[in-house]
Structure formats: structure tokens, C-alpha cells
Coordinates of C-alpha atoms in Angstrom, one line a residue:
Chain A
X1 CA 9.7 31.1 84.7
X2 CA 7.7 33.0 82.0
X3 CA 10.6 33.5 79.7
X4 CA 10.9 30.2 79.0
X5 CA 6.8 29.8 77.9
X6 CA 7.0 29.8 74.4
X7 CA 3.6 32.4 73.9
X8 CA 4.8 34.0 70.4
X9 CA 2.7 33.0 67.2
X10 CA 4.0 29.8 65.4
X11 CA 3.7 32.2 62.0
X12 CA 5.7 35.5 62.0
X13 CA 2.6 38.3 61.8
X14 CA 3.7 39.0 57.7
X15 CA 2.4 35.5 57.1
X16 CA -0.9 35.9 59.3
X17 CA -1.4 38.8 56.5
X18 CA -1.0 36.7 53.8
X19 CA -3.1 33.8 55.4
X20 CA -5.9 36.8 55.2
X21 CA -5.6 37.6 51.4
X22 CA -5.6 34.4 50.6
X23 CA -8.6 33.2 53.0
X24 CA -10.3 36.9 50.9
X25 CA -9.8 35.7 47.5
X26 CA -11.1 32.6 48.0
X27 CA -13.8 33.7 49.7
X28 CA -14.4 36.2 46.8
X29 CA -14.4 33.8 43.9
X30 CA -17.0 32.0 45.8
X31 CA -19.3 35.0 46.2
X32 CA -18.2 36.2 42.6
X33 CA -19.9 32.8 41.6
X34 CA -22.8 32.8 43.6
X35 CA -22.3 29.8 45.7
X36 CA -23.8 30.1 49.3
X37 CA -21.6 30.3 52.1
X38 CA -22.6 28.0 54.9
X39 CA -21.9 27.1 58.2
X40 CA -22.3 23.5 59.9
X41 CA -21.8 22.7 63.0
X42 CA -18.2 21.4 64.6
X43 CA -19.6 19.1 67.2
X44 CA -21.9 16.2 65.9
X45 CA -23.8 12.8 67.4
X46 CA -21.9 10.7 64.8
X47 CA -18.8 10.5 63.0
X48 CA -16.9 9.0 60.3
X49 CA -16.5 5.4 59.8
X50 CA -12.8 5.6 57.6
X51 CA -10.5 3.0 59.2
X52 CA -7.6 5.3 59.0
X53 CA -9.7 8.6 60.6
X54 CA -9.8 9.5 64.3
X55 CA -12.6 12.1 65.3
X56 CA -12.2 13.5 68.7
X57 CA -15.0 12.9 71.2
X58 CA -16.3 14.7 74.0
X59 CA -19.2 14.0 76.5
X60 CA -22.2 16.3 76.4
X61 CA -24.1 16.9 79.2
X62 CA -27.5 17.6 78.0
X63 CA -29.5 19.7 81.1
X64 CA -32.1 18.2 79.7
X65 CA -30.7 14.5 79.5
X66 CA -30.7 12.2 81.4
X67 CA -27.0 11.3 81.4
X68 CA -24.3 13.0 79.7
X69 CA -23.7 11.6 75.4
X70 CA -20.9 11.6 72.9
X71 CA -20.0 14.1 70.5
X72 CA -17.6 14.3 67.7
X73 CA -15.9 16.9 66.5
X74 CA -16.1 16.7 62.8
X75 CA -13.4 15.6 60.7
X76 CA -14.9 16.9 57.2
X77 CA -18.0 18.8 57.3
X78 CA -18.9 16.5 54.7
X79 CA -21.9 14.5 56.2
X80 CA -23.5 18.2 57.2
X81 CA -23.2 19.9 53.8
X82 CA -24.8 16.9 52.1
X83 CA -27.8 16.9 53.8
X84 CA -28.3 21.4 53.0
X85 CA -27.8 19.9 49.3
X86 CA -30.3 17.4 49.7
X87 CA -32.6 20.0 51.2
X88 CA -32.4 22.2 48.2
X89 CA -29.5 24.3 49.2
X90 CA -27.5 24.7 45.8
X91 CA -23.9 25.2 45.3
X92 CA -22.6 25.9 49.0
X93 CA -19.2 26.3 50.2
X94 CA -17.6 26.3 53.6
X95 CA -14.5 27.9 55.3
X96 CA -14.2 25.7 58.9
X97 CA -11.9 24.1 60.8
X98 CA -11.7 20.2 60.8
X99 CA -10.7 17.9 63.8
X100 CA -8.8 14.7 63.3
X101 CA -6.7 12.7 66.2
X102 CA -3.4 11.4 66.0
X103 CA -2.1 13.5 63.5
X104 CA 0.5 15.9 63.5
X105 CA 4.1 16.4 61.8
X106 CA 5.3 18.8 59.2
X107 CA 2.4 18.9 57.0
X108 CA -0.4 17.9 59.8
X109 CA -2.3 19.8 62.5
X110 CA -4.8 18.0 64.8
X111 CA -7.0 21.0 63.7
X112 CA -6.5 22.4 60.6
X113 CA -8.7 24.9 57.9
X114 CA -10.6 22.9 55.4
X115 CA -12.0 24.6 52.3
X116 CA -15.2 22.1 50.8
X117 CA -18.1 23.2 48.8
X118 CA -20.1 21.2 46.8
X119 CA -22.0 21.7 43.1
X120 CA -25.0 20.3 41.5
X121 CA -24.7 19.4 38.3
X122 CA -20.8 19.1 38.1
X123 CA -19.0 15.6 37.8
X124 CA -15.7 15.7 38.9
X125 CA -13.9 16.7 35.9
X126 CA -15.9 19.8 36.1
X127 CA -14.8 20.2 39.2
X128 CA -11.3 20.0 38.4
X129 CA -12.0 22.4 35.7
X130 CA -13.0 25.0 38.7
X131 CA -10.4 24.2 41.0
X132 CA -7.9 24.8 38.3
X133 CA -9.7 28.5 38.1
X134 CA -9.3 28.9 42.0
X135 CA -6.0 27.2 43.2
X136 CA -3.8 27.5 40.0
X137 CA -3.7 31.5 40.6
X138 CA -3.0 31.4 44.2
X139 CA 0.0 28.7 43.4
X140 CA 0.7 30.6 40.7
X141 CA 1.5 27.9 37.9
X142 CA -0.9 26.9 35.0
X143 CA -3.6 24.4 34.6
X144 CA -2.9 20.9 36.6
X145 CA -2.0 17.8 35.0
X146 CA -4.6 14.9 34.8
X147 CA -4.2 11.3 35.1
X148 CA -5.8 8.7 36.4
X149 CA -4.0 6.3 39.5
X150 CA -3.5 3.1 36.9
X151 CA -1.3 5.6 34.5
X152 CA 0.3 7.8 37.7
X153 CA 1.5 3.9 39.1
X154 CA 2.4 3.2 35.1
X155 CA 4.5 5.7 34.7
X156 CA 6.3 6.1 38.0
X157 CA 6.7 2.2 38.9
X158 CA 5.9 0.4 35.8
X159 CA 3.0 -1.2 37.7
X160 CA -0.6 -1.4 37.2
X161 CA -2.1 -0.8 40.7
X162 CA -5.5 -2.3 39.3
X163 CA -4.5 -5.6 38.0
X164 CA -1.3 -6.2 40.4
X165 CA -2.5 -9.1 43.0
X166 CA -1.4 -8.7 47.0
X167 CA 1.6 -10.9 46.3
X168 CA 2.7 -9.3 43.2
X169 CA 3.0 -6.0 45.6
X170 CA 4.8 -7.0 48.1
X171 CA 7.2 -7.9 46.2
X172 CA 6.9 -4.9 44.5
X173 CA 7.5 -3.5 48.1
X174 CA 10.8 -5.7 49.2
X175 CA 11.9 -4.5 46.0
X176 CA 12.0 -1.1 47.0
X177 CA 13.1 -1.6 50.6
X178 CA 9.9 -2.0 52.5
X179 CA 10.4 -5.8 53.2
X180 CA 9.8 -5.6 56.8
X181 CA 6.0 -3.9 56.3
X182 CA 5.5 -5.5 53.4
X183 CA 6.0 -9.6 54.0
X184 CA 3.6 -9.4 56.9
X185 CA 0.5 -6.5 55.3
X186 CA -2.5 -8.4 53.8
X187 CA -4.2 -5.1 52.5
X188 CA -3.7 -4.6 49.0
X189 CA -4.7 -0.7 50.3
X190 CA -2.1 -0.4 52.7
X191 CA 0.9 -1.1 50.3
X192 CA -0.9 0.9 47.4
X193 CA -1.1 3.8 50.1
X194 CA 2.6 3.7 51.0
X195 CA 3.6 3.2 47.1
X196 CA 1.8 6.0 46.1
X197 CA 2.7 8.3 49.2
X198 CA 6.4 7.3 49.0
X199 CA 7.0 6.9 45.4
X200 CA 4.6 8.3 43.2
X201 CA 3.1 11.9 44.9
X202 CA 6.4 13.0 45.2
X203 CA 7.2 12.0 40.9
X204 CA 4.0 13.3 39.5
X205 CA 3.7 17.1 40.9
X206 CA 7.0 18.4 41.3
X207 CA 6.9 21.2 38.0
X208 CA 3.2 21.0 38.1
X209 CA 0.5 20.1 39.8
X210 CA -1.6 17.4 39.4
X211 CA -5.0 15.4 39.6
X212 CA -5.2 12.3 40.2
X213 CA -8.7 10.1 39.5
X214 CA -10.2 6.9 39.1
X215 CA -8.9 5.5 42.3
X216 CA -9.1 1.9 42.8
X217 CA -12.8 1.0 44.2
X218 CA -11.5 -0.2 47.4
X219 CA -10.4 3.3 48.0
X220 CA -13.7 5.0 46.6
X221 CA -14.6 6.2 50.1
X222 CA -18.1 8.2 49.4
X223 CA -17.4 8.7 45.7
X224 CA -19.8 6.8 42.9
X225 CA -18.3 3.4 40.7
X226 CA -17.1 4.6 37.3
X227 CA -19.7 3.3 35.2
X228 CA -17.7 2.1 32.5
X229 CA -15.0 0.5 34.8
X230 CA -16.3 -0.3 38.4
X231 CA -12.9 -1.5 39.4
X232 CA -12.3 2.2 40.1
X233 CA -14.0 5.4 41.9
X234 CA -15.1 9.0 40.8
X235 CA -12.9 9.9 42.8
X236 CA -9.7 12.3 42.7
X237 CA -7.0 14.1 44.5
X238 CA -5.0 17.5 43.4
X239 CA -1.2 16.8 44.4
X240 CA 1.8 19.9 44.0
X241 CA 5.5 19.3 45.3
X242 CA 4.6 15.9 46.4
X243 CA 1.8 17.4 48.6
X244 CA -1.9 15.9 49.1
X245 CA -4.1 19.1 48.6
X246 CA -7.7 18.0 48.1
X247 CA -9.7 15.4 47.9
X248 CA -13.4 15.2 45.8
X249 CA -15.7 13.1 44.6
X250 CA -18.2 12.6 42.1
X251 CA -20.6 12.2 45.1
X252 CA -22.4 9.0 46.1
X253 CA -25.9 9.4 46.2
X254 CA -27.5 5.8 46.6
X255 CA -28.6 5.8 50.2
X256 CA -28.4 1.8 50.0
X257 CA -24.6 1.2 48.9
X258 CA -23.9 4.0 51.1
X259 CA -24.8 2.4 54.1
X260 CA -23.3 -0.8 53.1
X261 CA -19.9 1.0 52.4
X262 CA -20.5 2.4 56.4
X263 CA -20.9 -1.3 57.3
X264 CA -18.1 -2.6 55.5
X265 CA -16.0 0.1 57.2
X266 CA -16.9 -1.0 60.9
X267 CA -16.4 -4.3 60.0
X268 CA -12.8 -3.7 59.0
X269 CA -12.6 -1.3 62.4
X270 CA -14.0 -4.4 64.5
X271 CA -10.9 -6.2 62.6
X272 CA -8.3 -4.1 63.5
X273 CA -9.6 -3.7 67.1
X274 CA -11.2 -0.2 66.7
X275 CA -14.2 1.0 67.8
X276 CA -17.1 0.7 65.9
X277 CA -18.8 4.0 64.5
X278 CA -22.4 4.6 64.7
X279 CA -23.4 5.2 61.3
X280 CA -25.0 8.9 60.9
X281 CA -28.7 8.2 60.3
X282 CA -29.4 11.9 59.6
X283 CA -27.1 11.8 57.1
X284 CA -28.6 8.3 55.3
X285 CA -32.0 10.2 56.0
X286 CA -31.6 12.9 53.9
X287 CA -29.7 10.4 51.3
X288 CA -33.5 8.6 51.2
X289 CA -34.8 12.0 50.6
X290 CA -32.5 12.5 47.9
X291 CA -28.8 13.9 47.4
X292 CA -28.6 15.7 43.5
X293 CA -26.1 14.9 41.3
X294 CA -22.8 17.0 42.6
X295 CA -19.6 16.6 42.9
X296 CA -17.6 18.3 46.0
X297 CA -14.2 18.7 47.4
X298 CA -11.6 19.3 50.4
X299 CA -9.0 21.3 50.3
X300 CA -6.3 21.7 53.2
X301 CA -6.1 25.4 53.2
X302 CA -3.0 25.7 55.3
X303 CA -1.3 23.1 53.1
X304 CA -2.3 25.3 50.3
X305 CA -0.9 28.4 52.3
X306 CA 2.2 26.5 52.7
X307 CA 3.1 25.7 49.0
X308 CA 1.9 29.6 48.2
X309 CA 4.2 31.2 50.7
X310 CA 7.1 28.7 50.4
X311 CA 6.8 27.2 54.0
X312 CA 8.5 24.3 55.3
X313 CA 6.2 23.4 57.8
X314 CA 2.5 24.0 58.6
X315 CA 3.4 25.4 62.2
X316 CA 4.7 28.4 59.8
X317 CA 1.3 29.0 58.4
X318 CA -0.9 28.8 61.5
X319 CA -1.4 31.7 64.5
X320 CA -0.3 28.9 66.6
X321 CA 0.2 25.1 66.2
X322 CA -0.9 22.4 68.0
X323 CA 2.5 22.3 70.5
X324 CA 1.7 26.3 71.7
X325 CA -2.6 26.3 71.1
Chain B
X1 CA 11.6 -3.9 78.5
X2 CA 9.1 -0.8 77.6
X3 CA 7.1 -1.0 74.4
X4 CA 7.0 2.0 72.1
X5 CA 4.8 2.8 69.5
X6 CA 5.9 4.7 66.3
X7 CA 4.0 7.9 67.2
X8 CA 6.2 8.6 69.8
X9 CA 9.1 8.3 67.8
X10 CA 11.5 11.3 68.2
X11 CA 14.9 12.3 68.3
X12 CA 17.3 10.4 70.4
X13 CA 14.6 7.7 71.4
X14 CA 16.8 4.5 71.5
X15 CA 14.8 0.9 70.4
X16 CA 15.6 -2.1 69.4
X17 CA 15.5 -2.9 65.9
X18 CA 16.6 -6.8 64.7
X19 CA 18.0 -7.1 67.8
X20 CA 20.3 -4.4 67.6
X21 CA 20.0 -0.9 70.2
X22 CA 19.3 1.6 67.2
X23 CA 19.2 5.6 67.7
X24 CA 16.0 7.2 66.1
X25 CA 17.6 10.7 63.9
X26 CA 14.7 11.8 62.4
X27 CA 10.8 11.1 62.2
X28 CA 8.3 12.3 59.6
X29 CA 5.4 11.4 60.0
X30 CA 3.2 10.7 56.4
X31 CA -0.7 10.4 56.2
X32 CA -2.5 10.0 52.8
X33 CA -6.0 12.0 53.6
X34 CA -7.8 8.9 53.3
X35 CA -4.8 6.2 54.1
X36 CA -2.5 4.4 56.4
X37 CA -0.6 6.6 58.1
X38 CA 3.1 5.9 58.0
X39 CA 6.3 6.6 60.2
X40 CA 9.3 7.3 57.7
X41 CA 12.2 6.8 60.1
X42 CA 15.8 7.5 59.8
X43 CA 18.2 5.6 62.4
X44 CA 21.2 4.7 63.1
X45 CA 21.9 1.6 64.7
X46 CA 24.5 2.1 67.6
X47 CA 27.0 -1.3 67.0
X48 CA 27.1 -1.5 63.5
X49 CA 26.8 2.6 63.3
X50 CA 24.7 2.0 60.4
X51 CA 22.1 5.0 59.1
X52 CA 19.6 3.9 57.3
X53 CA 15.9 5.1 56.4
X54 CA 13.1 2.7 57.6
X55 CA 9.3 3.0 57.0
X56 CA 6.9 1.9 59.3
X57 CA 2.9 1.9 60.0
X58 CA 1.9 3.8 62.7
X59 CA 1.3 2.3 66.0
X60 CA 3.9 -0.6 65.3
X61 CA 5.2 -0.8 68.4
X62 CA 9.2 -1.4 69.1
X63 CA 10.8 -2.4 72.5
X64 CA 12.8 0.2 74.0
X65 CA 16.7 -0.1 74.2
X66 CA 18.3 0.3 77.6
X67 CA 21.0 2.5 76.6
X68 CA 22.7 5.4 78.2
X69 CA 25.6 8.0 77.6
X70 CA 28.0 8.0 80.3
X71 CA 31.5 10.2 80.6
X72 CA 34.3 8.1 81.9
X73 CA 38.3 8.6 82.0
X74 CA 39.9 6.3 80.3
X75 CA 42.4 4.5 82.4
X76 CA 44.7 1.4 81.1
X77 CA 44.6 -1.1 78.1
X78 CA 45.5 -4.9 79.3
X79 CA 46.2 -5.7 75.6
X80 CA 41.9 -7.3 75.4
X81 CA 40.2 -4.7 77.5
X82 CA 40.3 -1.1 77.9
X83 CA 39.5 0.0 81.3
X84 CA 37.5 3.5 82.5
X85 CA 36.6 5.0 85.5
X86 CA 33.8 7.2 86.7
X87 CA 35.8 9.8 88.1
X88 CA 32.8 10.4 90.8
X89 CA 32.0 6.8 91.8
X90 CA 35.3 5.6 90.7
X91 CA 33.6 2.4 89.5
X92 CA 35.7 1.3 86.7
X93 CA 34.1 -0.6 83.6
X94 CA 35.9 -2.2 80.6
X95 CA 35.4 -2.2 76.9
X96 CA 36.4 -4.4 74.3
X97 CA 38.2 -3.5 70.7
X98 CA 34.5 -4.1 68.7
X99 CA 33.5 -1.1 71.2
X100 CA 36.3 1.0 70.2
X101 CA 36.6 0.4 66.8
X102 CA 38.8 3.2 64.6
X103 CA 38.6 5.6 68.0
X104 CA 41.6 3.3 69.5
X105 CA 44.2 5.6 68.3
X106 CA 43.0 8.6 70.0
X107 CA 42.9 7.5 73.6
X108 CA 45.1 9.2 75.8
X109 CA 45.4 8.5 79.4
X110 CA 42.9 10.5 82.0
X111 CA 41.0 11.9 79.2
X112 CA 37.0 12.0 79.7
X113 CA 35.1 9.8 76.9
X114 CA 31.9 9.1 75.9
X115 CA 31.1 5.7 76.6
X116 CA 27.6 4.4 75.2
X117 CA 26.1 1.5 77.4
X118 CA 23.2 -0.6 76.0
X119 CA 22.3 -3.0 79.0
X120 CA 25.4 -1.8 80.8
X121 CA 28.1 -2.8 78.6
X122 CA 30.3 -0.6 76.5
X123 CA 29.2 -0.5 73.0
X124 CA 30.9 3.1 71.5
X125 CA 33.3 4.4 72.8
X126 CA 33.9 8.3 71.4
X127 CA 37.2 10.0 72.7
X128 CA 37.0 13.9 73.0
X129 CA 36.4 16.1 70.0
X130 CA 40.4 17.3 70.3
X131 CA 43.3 15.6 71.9
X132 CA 46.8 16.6 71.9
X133 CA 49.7 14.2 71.2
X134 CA 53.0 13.4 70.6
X135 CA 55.0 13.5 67.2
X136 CA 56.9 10.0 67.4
X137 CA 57.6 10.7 63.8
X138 CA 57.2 12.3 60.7
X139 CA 59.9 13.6 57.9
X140 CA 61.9 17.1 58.8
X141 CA 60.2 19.6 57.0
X142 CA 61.5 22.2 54.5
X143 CA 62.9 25.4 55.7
X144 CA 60.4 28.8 55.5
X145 CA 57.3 26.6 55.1
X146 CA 55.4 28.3 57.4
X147 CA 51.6 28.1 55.6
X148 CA 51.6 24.2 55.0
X149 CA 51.2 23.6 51.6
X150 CA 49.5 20.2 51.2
X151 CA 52.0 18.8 54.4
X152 CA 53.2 15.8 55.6
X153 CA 52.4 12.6 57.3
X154 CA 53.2 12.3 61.4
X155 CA 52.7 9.5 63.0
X156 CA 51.5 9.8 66.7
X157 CA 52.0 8.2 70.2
X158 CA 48.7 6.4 69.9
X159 CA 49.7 5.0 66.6
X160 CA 47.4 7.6 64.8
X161 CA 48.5 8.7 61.7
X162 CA 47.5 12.6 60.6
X163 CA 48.7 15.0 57.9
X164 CA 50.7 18.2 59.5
X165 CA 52.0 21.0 58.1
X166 CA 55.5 20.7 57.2
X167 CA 57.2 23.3 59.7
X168 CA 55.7 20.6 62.7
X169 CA 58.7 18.6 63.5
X170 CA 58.8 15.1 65.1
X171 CA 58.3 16.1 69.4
X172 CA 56.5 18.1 68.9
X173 CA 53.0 18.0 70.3
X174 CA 50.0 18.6 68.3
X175 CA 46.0 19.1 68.6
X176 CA 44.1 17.0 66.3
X177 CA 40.1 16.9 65.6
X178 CA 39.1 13.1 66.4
X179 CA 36.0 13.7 64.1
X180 CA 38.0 14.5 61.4
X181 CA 41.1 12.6 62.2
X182 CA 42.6 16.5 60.6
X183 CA 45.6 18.3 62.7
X184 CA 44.1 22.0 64.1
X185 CA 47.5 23.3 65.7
X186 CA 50.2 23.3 67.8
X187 CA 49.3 22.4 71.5
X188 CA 49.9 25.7 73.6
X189 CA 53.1 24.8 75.5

């Protein structure tokens, strides 16, 4: 029967070399600019709160315990890298794999490589500015595009995602042949998500790529209010070829909203019949303590790898995907 | 019936969708880092033979369609129903014209079909890829045509009209394509 046991790499040995260089380089722009190199743990006591993210859990059994408790695996190390900021650390970046449940298809793993690092100092256009230094080379094109959601939705659908009410976007959404999910969705989010998934990722990035910020506030996940418009987040995305490559903030550092933004979270899980998250003390610990002024980012590096090397799916990028690990 | 959610969506899953036994083609799945995930869908729904692309949030769940592919010989028409038989059991089940559709004129008489069957009743029937019939008639052809240059029309025994090259002369019989409805050769006498 072993012939028919697919063993072989899901990326052809040419690509694992590639995967390498690329890994180097960005490992070397890092060091070149003197940000620390960390490492957090996979396995933590809490998780996220994010309605739409599943973090695996396992049971521990503690020798030392009593009975056995639940750990997640971490689906950003996120949480973990704030609180090395908050204890002085500097600029850090981190190279690690990230965990997150009921995903997979052509541009998802249920593990995948997950690029973040974090700077004092930076707002997120700064951020954007470095990015542009690091990704643009290995994508080889020039600078990314900027806009913010309202003009992205403006320009591609003639719609102002800030303004337009629930009703206004469904019908919005019938319009463009989504009457079935749309008559019956009472999140504004959930319609803006599959408008900008469906119609305006793919417009924006196909010759270049390009940021994306001031998402609406209802979307600002741990990123701060823009001060001179609070409707919207600090918050951006870099998209290329219709492709979600990052995702950063101009970081939340108010220990109190952020806990009410974990509440309001488990509220809309308890609403939607999903369990509710214990919210990650250590993390709103070392927010007390205080988190500097930073910005930080994601980015999916296999996604990344994928655009670079011109693959059609990220099975082609990893050693071996989820359906052969 | 089985329920279904859309993460199990694959490739020749069958469901029902407004009411209709639909065939799921294709499946991507789409997840915004910090959004909804979605289910874009293309399907083809298995009466009608409609495709069409549908977008769905994950975890909606569908009912699952009870439809099966069977091979059966086709038999006799009564003038309403056309009657098959599984040449194992030699149960014999019959179909009506909705179920055949356009694929009328290629049934011949002890040829295996494909006969889909949502809740055990015909609702496709698809004849063999090639079938070989009669010329019943079609205009002579010029002499020392021999490469076909454009053709002619034939009709056939079943009705079935196809475009032949003009040495094929009415008699004779030919092998046509049914997915094509387009003549392939001679039949080997």
C-alpha cells in the first residue's frame, strides 16, 4: 500500500531554496537595522477574542496541577510581543509560525509563517514607509499605493463604506448578486467584508500593490481611533494581485478601551453561539504598566512567497501542507 | 435529509439549493485576516443545468440532495416515457421528455446511459459520448471530395441532424460525438 501514501514535499525542493533566501533577507534587513529578534511562545493560557478567529486548544497536564488546563496555540504572537515592548524591549521582530482553525484553501494553511515586529516611535505610515523598503524588493515592483478604505470603496463601487447605512448595503449587495446573504445579514461588517474581499482587493492591487488604512472603527481590532475622525482606525492592510498580505496598526495602548474592545468581542461571540474567550490578563497587565507608542505588523510570509515565486497555491510554497503534515 | 455545512463543500457534493438538487463544481474558500470568512461556490443545478457562481458565509449549512449516477440500457419509448433497464437487476425505470431534454435524438436501442436520479427519479439522462447511426438522408455528394470541405447536412435515424463530409452518402452509418452533436467517422463496418 505505500505507493499510494502521498510522502513527497507539497513544494518541489527548488522552491524550499527560495523559501530560504527569502526567509535570509528578511531576516537580514532586520539585523541590518538593529531590531531584536525574539521568540514567544506557541502555546499560551489565553487567546484571542476576534469573532471570526479560531485558536486551537489543547489540554495541559501540569505534574504539578491539580487537573489538566487549556492552552492555545497562538494565532498572532501579538499579545506576547507587546508585553517585551512594554518591558523595555525596543524594536523586536519575529519569524514563527501561527495557528488558526478552520482555515484552509488556496491561499490558507491551518499553520502558516507569520512575519510581525513592532517599532517605537513609528505610526503606521512610518511603518508603511519600512515595509515598502522590505517587501517591494522581494515583489520586485515599486513603492505601494496608499489609500484609505472610504476612497478604495469610492473608487471601486462608488460607495462610501463610512456613511452607507446597513440597508443602503444590502442593497448594494442584491445589486451585485449577493441577495441570498445579504437580505438576511444584520452586520454592517459582514457585507463590508465580502464587498471589499470580492470587489475591491481584487481592483486596487492588480499593477501594484497597495495599502489600505483608516478602516472603519468597527473593524479597528487592537489599532488606536484616528484622532481627527474616530469613525475610522489606525489601522491598515498591504494588498498585491488581490491578495491580503499584512495587517498593522498604529497600536492601542489604553489598557481601559482595550479591555472593553475584549468585552465587546465576547459579547458578539455569546451572540453568535461561540465560546467565550478569557480575556489575557497578562497581556492588560503589562498594558497598565505601559505599552510605548509603536506601530507593528503581520505579514503572511508564505503568501508573500507565493506572489514572489508566481505560485498558485500555498501548498506550492510550504515543505508540506496541511493535507500531507 | 443530511445537513451540510459550507466547509465541507467539495467537488461533486450534491445539495439542495431553492429546492432544486444542485452539483457543487468548485469551492474557494475566502477569509479576510480579520473577517467573515466566505465560501465562493460555483454550481450547477442538475434540472435546469444551470452554472452559476454563489457566495456564501461559512458554516451556512445546506441539506444534502439524494442523488445518484446510475448506467442503464435504454430500452423502448411509449410516445410519454422512455424506459431503461439495469442490465444486472433488470429493474426497469422510466424517464420523462423534461429528463431527456436535447439528448432525445441520440438514443439508440441497448445502449448504456447515464441516468442521474435525485430521490429516485430520472432527472438527466446523458447517452454515451459516441453513438453510431443511420443516414436516413442527406444530399449525394460531389464526386472526389474526399477531405470534406465545410460538408453537408444528414439527417439521422433518431431524428438528429449533424453536418458530414460530403463523400458520406445516405445508408450509410456514421459515428457522432453526443457532446458535440459533431460527426467523428465512418462506423467500422
Amino acid at each position: 500500500m505505500t505507493h499510494t501514501i502521498d510522502w513527497r514535499p507539497s513544494a518541489s525542493i527548488e522552491t524550499l531554496q527560495q523559501r530560504a533566501n527569502i526567509i535570509r533577507q528578511i531576516r537580514d534587513f532586520f539585523y541590518q537595522r538593529e531590531v531584536l529578534e525574539v521568540d514567544t511562545p506557541a502555546l499560551s493560557h489565553a487567546s484571542v477574542t476576534d469573532l471570526h478567529l479560531r485558536a486551537f486548544s489543547t489540554q495541559f497536564n501540569d505534574p504539578g496541577a491539580p487537573k489538566a488546563s487549556t492552552l492555545y496555540l497562538q494565532t498572532s504572537p501579538e499579545f506576547a510581543m507587546k508585553r517585551l515592548l512594554c518591558a523595555g524591549s525596543g524594536a523586536i521582530f519575529q519569524l514563527s509560525k501561527a495557528f488558526r482553525n478552520e482555515e484552509a484553501g488556496r491561499w490558507h494553511n491551518p499553520e502558516f509563517t507569520m512575519l510581525e515586529w513592532y517599532r517605537p516611535d513609528f505610526d503606521h505610515f512610518m511603518l508603511m514607509d519600512e515595509m515598502d523598503d522590505l517587501v517591494m524588493p522581494i515583489l520586485a515592483t515599486g513603492k505601494a499605493q496608499r489609500l484609505t478604505y472610504q476612497q478604495a470603496f469610492m473608487q471601486v463601487l462608488a460607495c462610501d463604506p463610512i456613511a452607507t447605512d446597513l440597508v443602503e448595503l444590502q442593497r448594494l449587495c442584491v445589486e451585485l448578486g449577493y441577495a441570498e446573504l445579504a437580505v438576511k445579514e444584520d452586520d454592517k461588517d459582514v457585507l463590508l467584508n465580502l464587498l471589499f474581499s470580492q470587489h475591491i482587493e481584487p481592483a486596487i492591487s492588480q499593477q501594484q500593490p497597495c495599502f489600505v488604512y483608516d478602516f472603519p472603527a468597527s473593524q479597528a481590532a487592537l489599532a488606536k481611533l484616528n484622532p481627527e475622525d474616530p469613525r475610522v482606525a489606525q489601522r491598515f492592510e498591504l494588498y498585491y494581485k488581490g491578495v491580503e498580505l499584512a495587517n498593522g496598526f498604529h497600536e492601542l495602548s489604553d489598557p481601559q478601551e482595550q479591555r472593553q474592545r475584549f468585552l465587546q468581542d465576547n459579547i458578539k461571540r455569546q451572540q453568535h453561539g461561540l465560546p467565550i474567550i478569557a480575556v489575557d490578563e497578562y497581556f492588560l497587565a503589562a498594558l497598565e504598566n505601559g505599552l510605548p507608542p509603536c506601530a507593528g505588523v503581520a505579514l503572511g510570509v508564505d503568501r508573500l512567497l507565493m506572489l514572489a515565486l508566481d505560485c498558485k497555491r500555498v501548498s506550492q510554497v510550504l515543505a508540506f501542507s496541511h493535507t500531507n503534515a | 435529509m443530511a445537513t451540510i455545512g459550507t466547509n465541507e463543500f467539495k467537488a461533486g457534493l450534491k445539495i439542495m439549493l431553492d429546492g432544486e438538487p444542485t452539483n457543487i463544481l468548485e469551492n474557494e474558500f475566502v477569509k479576510p485576516g480579520k473577517g467573515q470568512a466566505f465560501s465562493r461556490v460555483r454550481l450547477r443545478k442538475l434540472i435546469s443545468n444551470k452554472v452559476l457562481e454563489k457566495t456564501f458565509k461559512s458554516n451556512e449549512t445546506f441539506e444534502t440532495a439524494d442523488v445518484m449516477d446510475v448506467e442503464l440500457a435504454y430500452l423502448y419509448s411509449d410516445g410519454e416515457f422512455w424506459h431503461f433497464m439495469n442490465n444486472d437487476t433488470f429493474e426497469q425505470i422510466a424517464a420523462d421528455s423534461k429528463a431527456l431534454g436535447d439528448n432525445l435524438k441520440w438514443l439508440v436501442e441497448n445502449n448504456l446511459c447515464t441516468i442521474t436520479l435525485w430521490n429516485g427519479i430520472p432527472i438527466t439522462v446523458y447517452p454515451p459520448n459516441f453513438v453510431e447511426l443511420e443516414i436516413v438522408q442527406t444530399d449525394p455528394g460531389l464526386k472526389g471530395d474526399t477531405a470534406g470541405t465545410g460538408g453537408k447536412p444528414a439527417t439521422l435515424s433518431t431524428g438528429a441532424v449533424v453536418r458530414v463530409p460530403l463523400f458520406v452518402q445516405q445508408g450509410e452509418i456514421v459515428k457522432v460525438d453526443t457532446r458535440s452533436g459533431e460527426y467523428v467517422s465512418r462506423a467500422q463496418k
